[in-house]
Short mmCIF file of C-alpha atoms in Angstrom, two decimals:
data_model
loop_
_atom_site.label_atom_id
_atom_site.label_comp_id
_atom_site.label_asym_id
_atom_site.label_seq_id
_atom_site.Cartn_x
_atom_site.Cartn_y
_atom_site.Cartn_z
CA MET E 25 -17.87 23.84 -128.19
CA PHE E 26 -14.56 25.01 -128.76
CA ALA E 27 -12.96 23.73 -132.00
CA ILE E 28 -9.37 22.65 -131.73
CA VAL E 29 -7.86 22.72 -135.06
CA ASP E 30 -6.53 19.41 -135.92
CA TYR E 31 -3.70 19.63 -138.39
CA ASP E 32 -1.16 16.87 -137.08
CA THR E 33 0.96 19.33 -135.13
CA GLY E 34 2.39 18.02 -131.80
CA ASN E 35 1.04 18.50 -128.32
CA THR E 36 -2.56 19.19 -129.31
CA LEU E 37 -3.61 16.72 -126.72
CA ASN E 38 -2.05 18.61 -123.78
CA LEU E 39 -4.26 21.48 -124.79
CA LYS E 40 -7.44 19.40 -124.82
CA LYS E 41 -6.37 18.04 -121.48
CA ALA E 42 -6.25 21.37 -120.25
CA LEU E 43 -9.78 22.41 -121.88
CA ASN E 44 -11.32 19.12 -120.33
CA TYR E 45 -9.72 19.74 -116.96
CA LEU E 46 -11.48 23.42 -116.93
CA ASN E 47 -14.70 21.66 -117.97
CA ILE E 48 -14.57 23.68 -121.46
CA GLU E 49 -16.30 21.56 -124.06
CA ASN E 50 -13.82 21.16 -127.03
CA LYS E 51 -13.21 18.92 -129.89
CA LEU E 52 -10.13 18.35 -132.15
CA THR E 53 -11.46 18.65 -135.74
CA ALA E 54 -10.35 19.46 -139.22
CA ASP E 55 -13.87 19.77 -140.53
CA PRO E 56 -14.78 23.38 -141.84
CA ASP E 57 -18.36 23.20 -140.88
CA GLU E 58 -17.45 22.10 -137.26
CA ILE E 59 -14.82 25.04 -137.16
CA LEU E 60 -17.15 27.60 -138.51
CA ASN E 61 -20.16 26.72 -136.23
CA ALA E 62 -17.76 26.53 -132.88
CA ASP E 63 -18.17 29.04 -130.16
CA ALA E 64 -14.22 29.39 -130.66
CA VAL E 65 -11.37 28.26 -132.64
CA ILE E 66 -8.32 27.45 -131.18
CA LEU E 67 -5.30 27.02 -133.36
CA PRO E 68 -2.34 25.08 -131.55
CA GLY E 69 0.89 24.51 -133.18
CA VAL E 70 4.56 23.16 -132.48
CA GLY E 71 7.05 22.93 -135.02
CA ALA E 72 8.11 24.93 -138.06
CA PHE E 73 6.06 27.61 -139.60
CA GLU E 74 6.02 26.51 -143.29
CA ALA E 75 5.46 22.92 -142.44
CA ALA E 76 2.29 24.19 -140.54
CA VAL E 77 1.05 26.44 -143.27
CA ASP E 78 1.56 23.36 -145.73
CA ALA E 79 -0.45 21.35 -143.38
CA LEU E 80 -3.20 23.72 -143.12
CA LYS E 81 -3.22 24.06 -146.84
CA GLU E 82 -3.36 20.23 -147.42
CA ARG E 83 -6.51 20.13 -145.11
CA ASN E 84 -7.90 23.22 -147.00
CA LEU E 85 -8.19 25.14 -143.92
CA ILE E 86 -6.29 28.50 -144.69
CA GLU E 87 -9.75 30.12 -146.17
CA VAL E 88 -11.80 28.40 -143.34
CA LEU E 89 -9.75 29.89 -140.61
CA LYS E 90 -9.53 33.48 -142.24
CA LYS E 91 -13.35 33.17 -142.65
CA ALA E 92 -13.92 32.20 -139.12
CA ALA E 93 -11.80 35.32 -137.96
CA GLN E 94 -13.27 37.89 -140.56
CA GLU E 95 -16.82 36.73 -139.33
CA LYS E 96 -15.81 37.57 -135.75
CA HIS E 97 -15.70 34.37 -134.18
CA PRO E 98 -13.39 34.16 -131.30
CA PHE E 99 -9.93 32.92 -132.29
CA LEU E 100 -7.22 31.99 -130.21
CA GLY E 101 -3.75 30.90 -131.74
CA ILE E 102 -1.03 29.12 -129.21
CA CYS E 103 2.73 29.40 -129.68
CA LEU E 104 3.32 28.60 -133.40
CA GLY E 105 -0.70 28.89 -133.75
CA MET E 106 0.04 32.46 -132.55
CA GLN E 107 2.86 33.08 -134.97
CA LEU E 108 0.43 31.74 -137.97
CA LEU E 109 -1.83 34.89 -137.19
CA PHE E 110 0.61 37.39 -138.61
CA GLU E 111 1.28 38.22 -142.37
CA ASP E 112 4.30 36.28 -142.89
CA SER E 113 7.55 34.62 -140.99
CA GLU E 114 11.19 34.79 -141.94
CA GLU E 115 11.65 31.25 -140.64
CA TYR E 116 13.35 29.22 -143.36
CA GLY E 117 12.68 31.79 -145.95
CA LEU E 118 9.56 34.14 -146.27
CA ASN E 119 6.39 32.19 -145.62
CA LYS E 120 2.97 33.69 -145.58
CA GLY E 121 0.69 33.35 -142.64
CA LEU E 122 -3.15 33.78 -142.15
CA ASP E 123 -2.78 37.61 -142.07
CA LEU E 124 -5.24 38.08 -139.25
CA ILE E 125 -3.21 40.55 -137.33
CA PRO E 126 -0.58 42.96 -139.10
CA GLY E 127 2.93 42.08 -138.26
CA HIS E 128 5.77 39.70 -139.09
CA VAL E 129 7.42 36.93 -137.41
CA LYS E 130 11.10 37.18 -136.88
CA ALA E 131 14.04 35.22 -135.46
CA ILE E 132 15.10 36.06 -131.86
CA PRO E 133 18.33 37.87 -132.29
CA GLU E 134 21.29 35.72 -130.81
CA ASN E 135 23.46 37.44 -128.67
CA GLY E 136 26.16 36.63 -125.96
CA GLU E 137 24.11 35.73 -123.03
CA LEU E 138 20.87 34.48 -124.37
CA LYS E 139 20.16 31.16 -125.51
CA VAL E 140 18.02 30.36 -128.51
CA PRO E 141 15.22 28.86 -128.21
CA GLN E 142 13.80 30.78 -125.33
CA MET E 143 12.84 27.78 -123.41
CA GLY E 144 11.47 28.24 -119.94
CA TRP E 145 9.41 30.49 -117.59
CA ASN E 146 9.41 34.40 -118.38
CA GLU E 147 7.43 37.00 -116.53
CA ASN E 148 4.74 38.94 -118.34
CA GLN E 149 4.15 42.85 -118.16
CA VAL E 150 0.28 42.97 -119.15
CA ALA E 151 -1.46 46.25 -120.46
CA ALA E 152 -3.60 47.83 -117.79
CA ASP E 153 -6.51 47.79 -120.38
CA SER E 154 -6.29 44.28 -121.21
CA PRO E 155 -8.89 41.46 -120.11
CA PHE E 156 -5.77 39.44 -119.61
CA LYS E 157 -4.73 41.34 -116.50
CA VAL E 158 -4.94 38.12 -114.45
CA ALA E 159 -1.22 37.36 -116.00
CA ASN E 160 0.45 40.52 -114.98
CA GLU E 161 3.56 40.01 -113.48
CA GLU E 162 3.00 36.26 -113.55
CA TYR E 163 5.42 33.58 -115.21
CA THR E 164 4.05 31.62 -118.25
CA TYR E 165 6.04 28.59 -119.94
CA PHE E 166 7.59 29.39 -123.46
CA VAL E 167 9.54 27.35 -125.91
CA HIS E 168 10.18 29.30 -129.33
CA SER E 169 12.89 30.60 -131.61
CA TYR E 170 10.99 33.17 -133.43
CA TYR E 171 8.60 36.04 -132.16
CA ALA E 172 6.17 38.55 -133.51
CA SER E 173 6.87 41.93 -134.25
CA CYS E 174 4.07 43.95 -134.65
CA ALA E 175 2.44 47.51 -133.58
CA PRO E 176 2.22 48.11 -129.96
CA LYS E 177 -1.72 48.54 -130.09
CA TYR E 178 -1.52 44.70 -130.89
CA VAL E 179 0.56 43.83 -127.87
CA VAL E 180 -1.31 42.98 -124.89
CA ALA E 181 1.57 41.57 -122.66
CA ASP E 182 5.32 40.97 -123.37
CA VAL E 183 8.16 39.42 -121.79
CA ASP E 184 11.92 40.53 -121.60
CA TYR E 185 14.19 38.39 -123.31
CA GLY E 186 17.15 40.75 -124.18
CA ILE E 187 14.36 42.60 -126.49
CA LYS E 188 10.71 42.67 -125.49
CA ILE E 189 8.97 39.60 -126.86
CA PRO E 190 5.07 39.91 -127.24
CA SER E 191 3.67 36.93 -125.20
CA ILE E 192 -0.22 38.02 -125.73
CA VAL E 193 -1.51 39.73 -128.95
CA GLN E 194 -4.89 40.52 -129.78
CA ASN E 195 -6.56 42.10 -132.73
CA GLU E 196 -10.27 42.51 -131.56
CA ASN E 197 -11.70 38.94 -131.65
CA VAL E 198 -8.32 37.34 -132.69
CA VAL E 199 -6.10 36.51 -129.61
CA GLY E 200 -2.58 34.92 -129.66
CA MET E 201 -0.31 33.62 -126.99
CA GLN E 202 3.33 32.81 -127.61
CA PHE E 203 3.60 30.82 -124.53
CA HIS E 204 1.85 27.36 -123.82
CA PRO E 205 -1.08 28.20 -121.42
CA GLU E 206 -1.64 24.52 -121.19
CA LYS E 207 1.85 24.14 -119.47
CA SER E 208 1.93 27.17 -117.33
CA GLY E 209 0.31 25.87 -114.18
CA GLN E 210 -2.43 27.71 -112.61
CA VAL E 211 -1.75 31.08 -114.42
CA GLY E 212 -2.21 29.11 -117.62
CA LEU E 213 -5.53 27.71 -116.70
CA ASN E 214 -6.61 31.26 -115.40
CA LEU E 215 -5.81 32.50 -119.00
CA LEU E 216 -7.76 29.80 -120.73
CA ASN E 217 -10.67 30.48 -118.16
CA GLN E 218 -10.46 34.41 -118.97
CA PHE E 219 -10.74 33.27 -122.75
CA GLN E 220 -13.51 31.11 -122.16
CA GLU E 221 -15.29 34.21 -120.28
CA MET E 222 -14.67 36.50 -123.25
CA VAL E 223 -16.22 33.90 -125.66
CA LYS E 224 -19.28 33.67 -123.34
CA THR E 225 -19.65 37.30 -123.07
CA ASN E 226 -18.63 38.03 -126.79
CA ASP E 227 -16.62 40.87 -125.02
CA PHE E 228 -13.04 41.33 -126.63
CA SER E 229 -13.03 45.10 -125.99
CA ARG E 230 -9.92 46.52 -124.15
CA ASN E 231 -10.92 49.35 -121.52
CA MET U 18 13.78 37.67 -117.62
CA LEU U 19 13.65 33.83 -117.96
CA ALA U 20 13.62 32.24 -114.56
CA LYS U 21 16.01 29.63 -113.55
CA ARG U 22 14.23 26.34 -113.13
CA ILE U 23 13.96 24.23 -110.08
CA ILE U 24 13.03 20.53 -111.10
CA PRO U 25 12.49 17.72 -108.82
CA CYS U 26 13.05 14.23 -110.29
CA LEU U 27 10.84 11.30 -109.46
CA ASP U 28 11.95 7.54 -110.11
CA VAL U 29 9.18 5.53 -111.45
CA ALA U 30 9.05 1.66 -111.61
CA ASP U 31 5.88 -0.38 -112.47
CA GLY U 32 3.70 2.73 -112.39
CA ARG U 33 4.86 3.91 -109.15
CA VAL U 34 7.08 6.32 -107.46
CA LYS U 35 9.87 4.68 -105.70
CA LYS U 36 12.43 6.24 -103.29
CA GLY U 37 9.47 7.09 -100.70
CA VAL U 38 8.22 10.54 -101.32
CA ASN U 39 6.81 11.56 -97.76
CA PHE U 40 4.99 14.84 -97.71
CA VAL U 41 2.80 14.99 -94.84
CA ASN U 42 -0.56 15.45 -97.10
CA LEU U 43 -0.08 12.56 -99.34
CA THR U 44 -2.67 9.97 -98.94
CA ASP U 45 -0.80 7.70 -101.27
CA VAL U 46 3.02 8.04 -101.17
CA GLY U 47 3.54 6.20 -104.45
CA ASP U 48 1.09 7.76 -106.49
CA PRO U 49 2.86 9.71 -109.50
CA VAL U 50 -0.29 11.94 -109.96
CA GLU U 51 -0.83 12.94 -106.57
CA ILE U 52 2.93 13.67 -106.14
CA ALA U 53 3.13 15.87 -109.48
CA ALA U 54 0.08 17.76 -108.23
CA GLU U 55 1.77 18.44 -104.91
CA TYR U 56 5.06 19.74 -106.73
CA GLN U 57 2.85 21.82 -108.89
CA LYS U 58 1.49 23.43 -105.99
CA GLN U 59 4.97 23.98 -104.30
CA GLY U 60 6.01 25.75 -107.36
CA ALA U 61 8.19 23.31 -109.14
CA ASP U 62 9.10 24.52 -112.67
CA GLU U 63 9.07 21.17 -114.35
CA LEU U 64 9.21 17.58 -113.57
CA VAL U 65 11.38 14.68 -114.64
CA PHE U 66 10.16 11.13 -114.35
CA LEU U 67 12.67 8.56 -114.85
CA ASP U 68 11.70 5.06 -115.52
CA ILE U 69 13.82 2.60 -113.57
CA SER U 70 11.76 -0.38 -114.49
CA ALA U 71 13.78 -3.54 -115.37
CA THR U 72 11.93 -4.78 -118.24
CA ASN U 73 10.62 -3.31 -121.25
CA GLU U 74 7.27 -5.11 -120.44
CA LYS U 75 7.02 -3.05 -117.37
CA ARG U 76 8.17 0.17 -119.14
CA LYS U 77 4.84 0.27 -120.92
CA THR U 78 3.11 1.51 -117.61
CA MET U 79 5.09 4.65 -117.97
CA ILE U 80 2.93 5.59 -120.86
CA ASP U 81 0.10 5.28 -118.59
CA VAL U 82 1.77 7.32 -115.68
CA VAL U 83 2.52 10.21 -118.34
CA GLU U 84 -1.12 10.08 -119.55
CA GLN U 85 -2.53 10.36 -116.02
CA VAL U 86 -0.34 12.92 -114.74
CA SER U 87 -0.82 15.25 -117.73
CA LYS U 88 -4.64 15.24 -117.43
CA GLN U 89 -4.20 16.81 -114.17
CA VAL U 90 -0.83 18.65 -113.74
CA PHE U 91 -0.23 21.50 -116.20
CA MET U 92 3.47 21.88 -116.38
CA PRO U 93 6.38 20.80 -118.50
CA LEU U 94 7.15 17.04 -118.18
CA THR U 95 10.42 15.45 -119.26
CA ILE U 96 10.40 11.49 -119.30
CA GLY U 97 13.55 9.60 -119.43
CA GLY U 98 14.83 5.96 -118.95
CA GLY U 99 15.01 3.15 -121.20
CA VAL U 100 14.40 5.34 -124.28
CA THR U 101 15.97 3.66 -127.42
CA SER U 102 13.96 4.38 -130.44
CA VAL U 103 12.06 7.16 -132.26
CA GLU U 104 8.80 4.96 -131.63
CA ASP U 105 9.58 5.33 -127.89
CA ILE U 106 10.01 9.03 -128.02
CA GLN U 107 6.93 9.20 -130.02
CA LYS U 108 4.89 7.29 -127.67
CA LEU U 109 5.88 9.19 -124.68
CA LEU U 110 5.26 12.64 -126.38
CA LYS U 111 1.83 11.35 -127.43
CA ALA U 112 0.97 10.42 -124.11
CA GLY U 113 1.47 13.96 -122.87
CA ALA U 114 5.57 14.20 -122.22
CA ASP U 115 6.78 17.52 -123.40
CA LYS U 116 10.42 16.48 -123.48
CA VAL U 117 12.03 12.86 -123.68
CA ALA U 118 15.55 12.30 -122.23
CA ILE U 119 17.81 10.05 -123.97
CA ASN U 120 21.05 8.61 -122.06
CA SER U 121 22.62 5.38 -122.88
CA ALA U 122 20.86 5.10 -126.29
CA ALA U 123 22.41 8.30 -127.35
CA VAL U 124 25.88 6.88 -126.83
CA ASN U 125 24.90 3.42 -128.52
CA ASP U 126 23.21 5.31 -131.52
CA PRO U 127 23.92 8.92 -131.83
CA ASP U 128 21.76 9.22 -134.85
CA LEU U 129 18.70 8.70 -132.55
CA ILE U 130 19.35 12.22 -131.27
CA THR U 131 19.24 13.79 -134.78
CA GLU U 132 15.98 11.44 -135.95
CA GLY U 133 14.25 12.40 -132.94
CA ALA U 134 15.00 16.11 -133.33
CA LYS U 135 14.13 16.23 -136.85
CA LYS U 136 10.83 14.60 -136.21
CA PHE U 137 9.59 16.29 -133.10
CA GLY U 138 11.78 19.55 -132.86
CA ASN U 139 15.20 19.84 -130.87
CA GLN U 140 13.25 21.43 -128.33
CA CYS U 141 11.87 17.99 -127.07
CA ILE U 142 14.98 15.92 -127.26
CA VAL U 143 16.92 16.03 -124.03
CA VAL U 144 20.36 14.24 -123.80
CA ALA U 145 21.17 13.07 -120.51
CA ILE U 146 24.88 12.69 -119.62
CA ASP U 147 26.16 10.89 -116.50
CA VAL U 148 29.69 12.09 -115.67
CA LYS U 149 32.54 11.17 -113.55
CA TYR U 150 36.15 12.81 -113.06
CA ASP U 151 39.08 11.02 -113.80
CA PRO U 152 41.77 12.48 -111.69
CA GLU U 153 44.65 10.95 -113.73
CA SER U 154 43.66 12.39 -117.10
CA LYS U 155 41.89 15.31 -115.16
CA GLN U 156 38.98 15.11 -117.55
CA TYR U 157 35.15 14.13 -117.23
CA PHE U 158 34.10 10.97 -118.61
CA VAL U 159 30.65 9.61 -119.93
CA TYR U 160 29.00 6.70 -118.14
CA THR U 161 26.04 4.84 -119.38
CA HIS U 162 23.44 2.17 -117.98
CA GLY U 163 22.79 4.23 -115.07
CA GLY U 164 26.15 5.16 -114.20
CA GLN U 165 27.43 1.35 -114.12
CA GLN U 166 29.65 1.45 -117.42
CA LYS U 167 32.27 3.60 -118.26
CA THR U 168 33.02 4.82 -121.72
CA ASP U 169 36.15 6.57 -123.06
CA ILE U 170 34.01 9.29 -124.16
CA GLU U 171 35.17 12.81 -122.87
CA ALA U 172 32.13 14.44 -121.37
CA ILE U 173 32.61 18.32 -122.76
CA SER U 174 33.24 17.11 -126.23
CA TRP U 175 30.50 14.68 -126.10
CA ALA U 176 28.32 17.51 -124.78
CA LYS U 177 29.02 19.56 -127.95
CA GLU U 178 28.65 16.41 -130.12
CA VAL U 179 24.94 15.92 -129.14
CA VAL U 180 24.12 19.61 -129.37
CA LYS U 181 25.45 19.59 -132.97
CA LYS U 182 23.40 16.37 -133.66
CA GLY U 183 19.92 18.15 -132.41
CA ALA U 184 19.88 17.83 -128.66
CA GLY U 185 17.89 20.96 -127.36
CA GLU U 186 18.78 20.60 -123.77
CA LEU U 187 21.44 18.77 -121.62
CA LEU U 188 20.57 17.15 -118.28
CA VAL U 189 24.08 16.55 -116.68
CA THR U 190 24.46 14.48 -113.68
CA GLY U 191 27.85 14.59 -111.81
CA MET U 192 28.20 11.26 -110.24
CA ASP U 193 31.10 12.00 -108.02
CA GLN U 194 28.52 14.46 -106.39
CA ASP U 195 25.11 12.54 -106.73
CA GLY U 196 24.09 11.49 -103.44
CA THR U 197 26.37 13.39 -101.41
CA LYS U 198 24.64 16.66 -100.79
CA ASP U 199 27.88 18.18 -101.07
CA GLY U 200 26.85 20.70 -103.65
CA PHE U 201 26.77 20.64 -107.56
CA ASN U 202 30.09 20.17 -109.43
CA ILE U 203 30.43 23.83 -110.27
CA SER U 204 33.58 23.42 -112.56
CA LEU U 205 32.02 20.82 -114.50
CA TYR U 206 28.83 23.05 -115.21
CA GLN U 207 31.25 26.03 -115.80
CA GLN U 208 32.91 24.12 -118.65
CA LEU U 209 29.85 22.87 -120.11
CA GLY U 210 28.24 26.40 -120.01
CA GLU U 211 31.13 27.68 -122.15
CA ALA U 212 30.89 24.88 -124.40
CA VAL U 213 27.27 24.77 -125.80
CA LYS U 214 24.51 27.24 -126.34
CA VAL U 215 21.39 25.03 -125.12
CA PRO U 216 20.01 25.08 -121.71
CA ILE U 217 21.71 23.03 -119.48
CA ILE U 218 20.24 21.18 -116.28
CA ALA U 219 22.67 20.61 -113.41
CA SER U 220 22.02 17.49 -111.52
CA GLY U 221 23.87 15.68 -108.38
CA GLY U 222 24.67 16.93 -105.33
CA ALA U 223 22.03 19.35 -104.14
CA GLY U 224 21.79 19.16 -100.18
CA LYS U 225 21.35 22.92 -98.95
CA LEU U 226 20.09 26.38 -99.83
CA SER U 227 23.52 27.67 -100.84
CA ASP U 228 24.12 24.63 -103.35
CA PHE U 229 21.54 26.13 -105.62
CA SER U 230 22.66 29.76 -105.49
CA ASP U 231 26.26 28.45 -106.11
CA VAL U 232 25.50 26.60 -109.30
CA PHE U 233 23.10 29.35 -110.83
CA LEU U 234 25.66 32.41 -109.78
CA GLN U 235 28.92 30.55 -110.65
CA ALA U 236 27.90 28.69 -113.82
CA ASN U 237 25.56 29.39 -117.03
CA VAL U 238 23.12 26.75 -116.14
CA ASP U 239 19.36 27.07 -116.73
CA GLY U 240 18.09 24.54 -114.15
CA ALA U 241 18.64 22.76 -111.09
CA LEU U 242 17.46 19.05 -110.65
CA ALA U 243 17.01 17.45 -107.16
CA ALA U 244 15.52 14.52 -105.72
CA SER U 245 15.94 13.39 -102.16
CA VAL U 246 16.00 16.96 -100.51
CA PHE U 247 12.63 17.47 -101.86
CA HIS U 248 10.98 14.18 -101.41
CA TYR U 249 12.20 13.98 -97.88
CA GLY U 250 10.97 17.51 -97.38
CA GLU U 251 14.40 18.59 -96.07
CA LEU U 252 13.95 21.62 -98.30
CA THR U 253 10.61 22.86 -100.06
CA ILE U 254 10.68 24.41 -103.30
CA ASP U 255 9.57 27.52 -101.81
CA ASP U 256 12.62 27.59 -99.54
CA VAL U 257 14.95 27.40 -102.29
CA LYS U 258 13.24 29.90 -104.42
CA SER U 259 12.81 32.49 -101.68
CA TYR U 260 16.66 31.93 -100.94
CA LEU U 261 17.61 32.41 -104.80
CA LYS U 262 15.45 35.56 -104.99
CA GLN U 263 17.48 37.09 -101.79
CA LYS U 264 20.57 36.21 -103.81
CA GLY U 265 19.69 37.88 -106.98
CA VAL U 266 18.73 34.91 -109.04
CA VAL U 267 15.57 35.15 -111.16
CA VAL U 268 12.96 32.46 -110.15
CA ARG U 269 9.24 32.35 -110.68
#
């Protein structure tokens, strides 16, 4: 069973619908035991970083999520849920994240042509050694104003939006997707299936 | 690079798609789920559902439609038509909408934009603006109630105003072009593109392939919406995208 962390963030239901469609057993839960005993933990998220951290704190989930990741449970953060995997974010002041992947969340630089938020479909360039190759040169759907700035070794895929924006990040068992796989058509479904495959085989290696 | 979006728009009343959509392979021409799935297959980047039900009672069926479609179709869904309150927005988002379009209600109660944006984030608040050119004053004016009521609101300043209030995207229909198939109102979108920094969806006038490349190449818009040319199969989304690619427009 996949645990979708339930902390009152928007659009969790659409993620649930995508998992249901793929016949991936899942449950929305904020229960620490259920989260720690799940086959995989999915941390969704829409909205502001600080509000999300506060909502996780209120439910005493920060340590639970860290423990799950440190005990090598498969872990997938989506959109804001991916940003929460990093050390901190500069959105509305500096706020600490879960610190599961070294790096910082920064504002997408505004320049003349580009609109912020990045809203729409952008094309992924996926590292050749990544298990997520199925998304290479494929478009996925983004809605975000902040991005993860981290060492190249954690970047599995990126998109061009004036700067290179990491679209998939990975630190061993901890994976993050900046886009919404549940809103990215067949490519998004393929990526969720790929994650499920990695969970089943417990193989998060790059080769 | 971010791709330009091609967006079919479906009119829904009483839970059924109106204005016959006649793809050859549909078994039920009014079924929103089947039509949405077909458009997903064709490569649509997003779908807009417009509730044209006459009464509030019947509008409730739209919630059902959104719930059903979002179980089987995995792309962004924008829902509009008759949205007048934060509760309306919340219900639609909860049912599976990604964005909610507010039209007349934004004019009657501009604070609804701000309330919605604060509660759910700017990204899910789309303000729909119906616009008509007034040759006398040489200005564009905003119309409400499905384009039936003229207001004295000048459109470009209204666009700026709603963005200030929290709109994350604008869906702007050129009423003079709507239904003519003579192309989008380029000058309108040029002015809008210079006035605001949020994504703009152009609507009204799509008839042939070059209409799409014209609006993308000549104005700073992010998406183009069309209804009948897609529904009646005059153009497929694939036709439009292949053509745009040739013209150097980035599409998915």
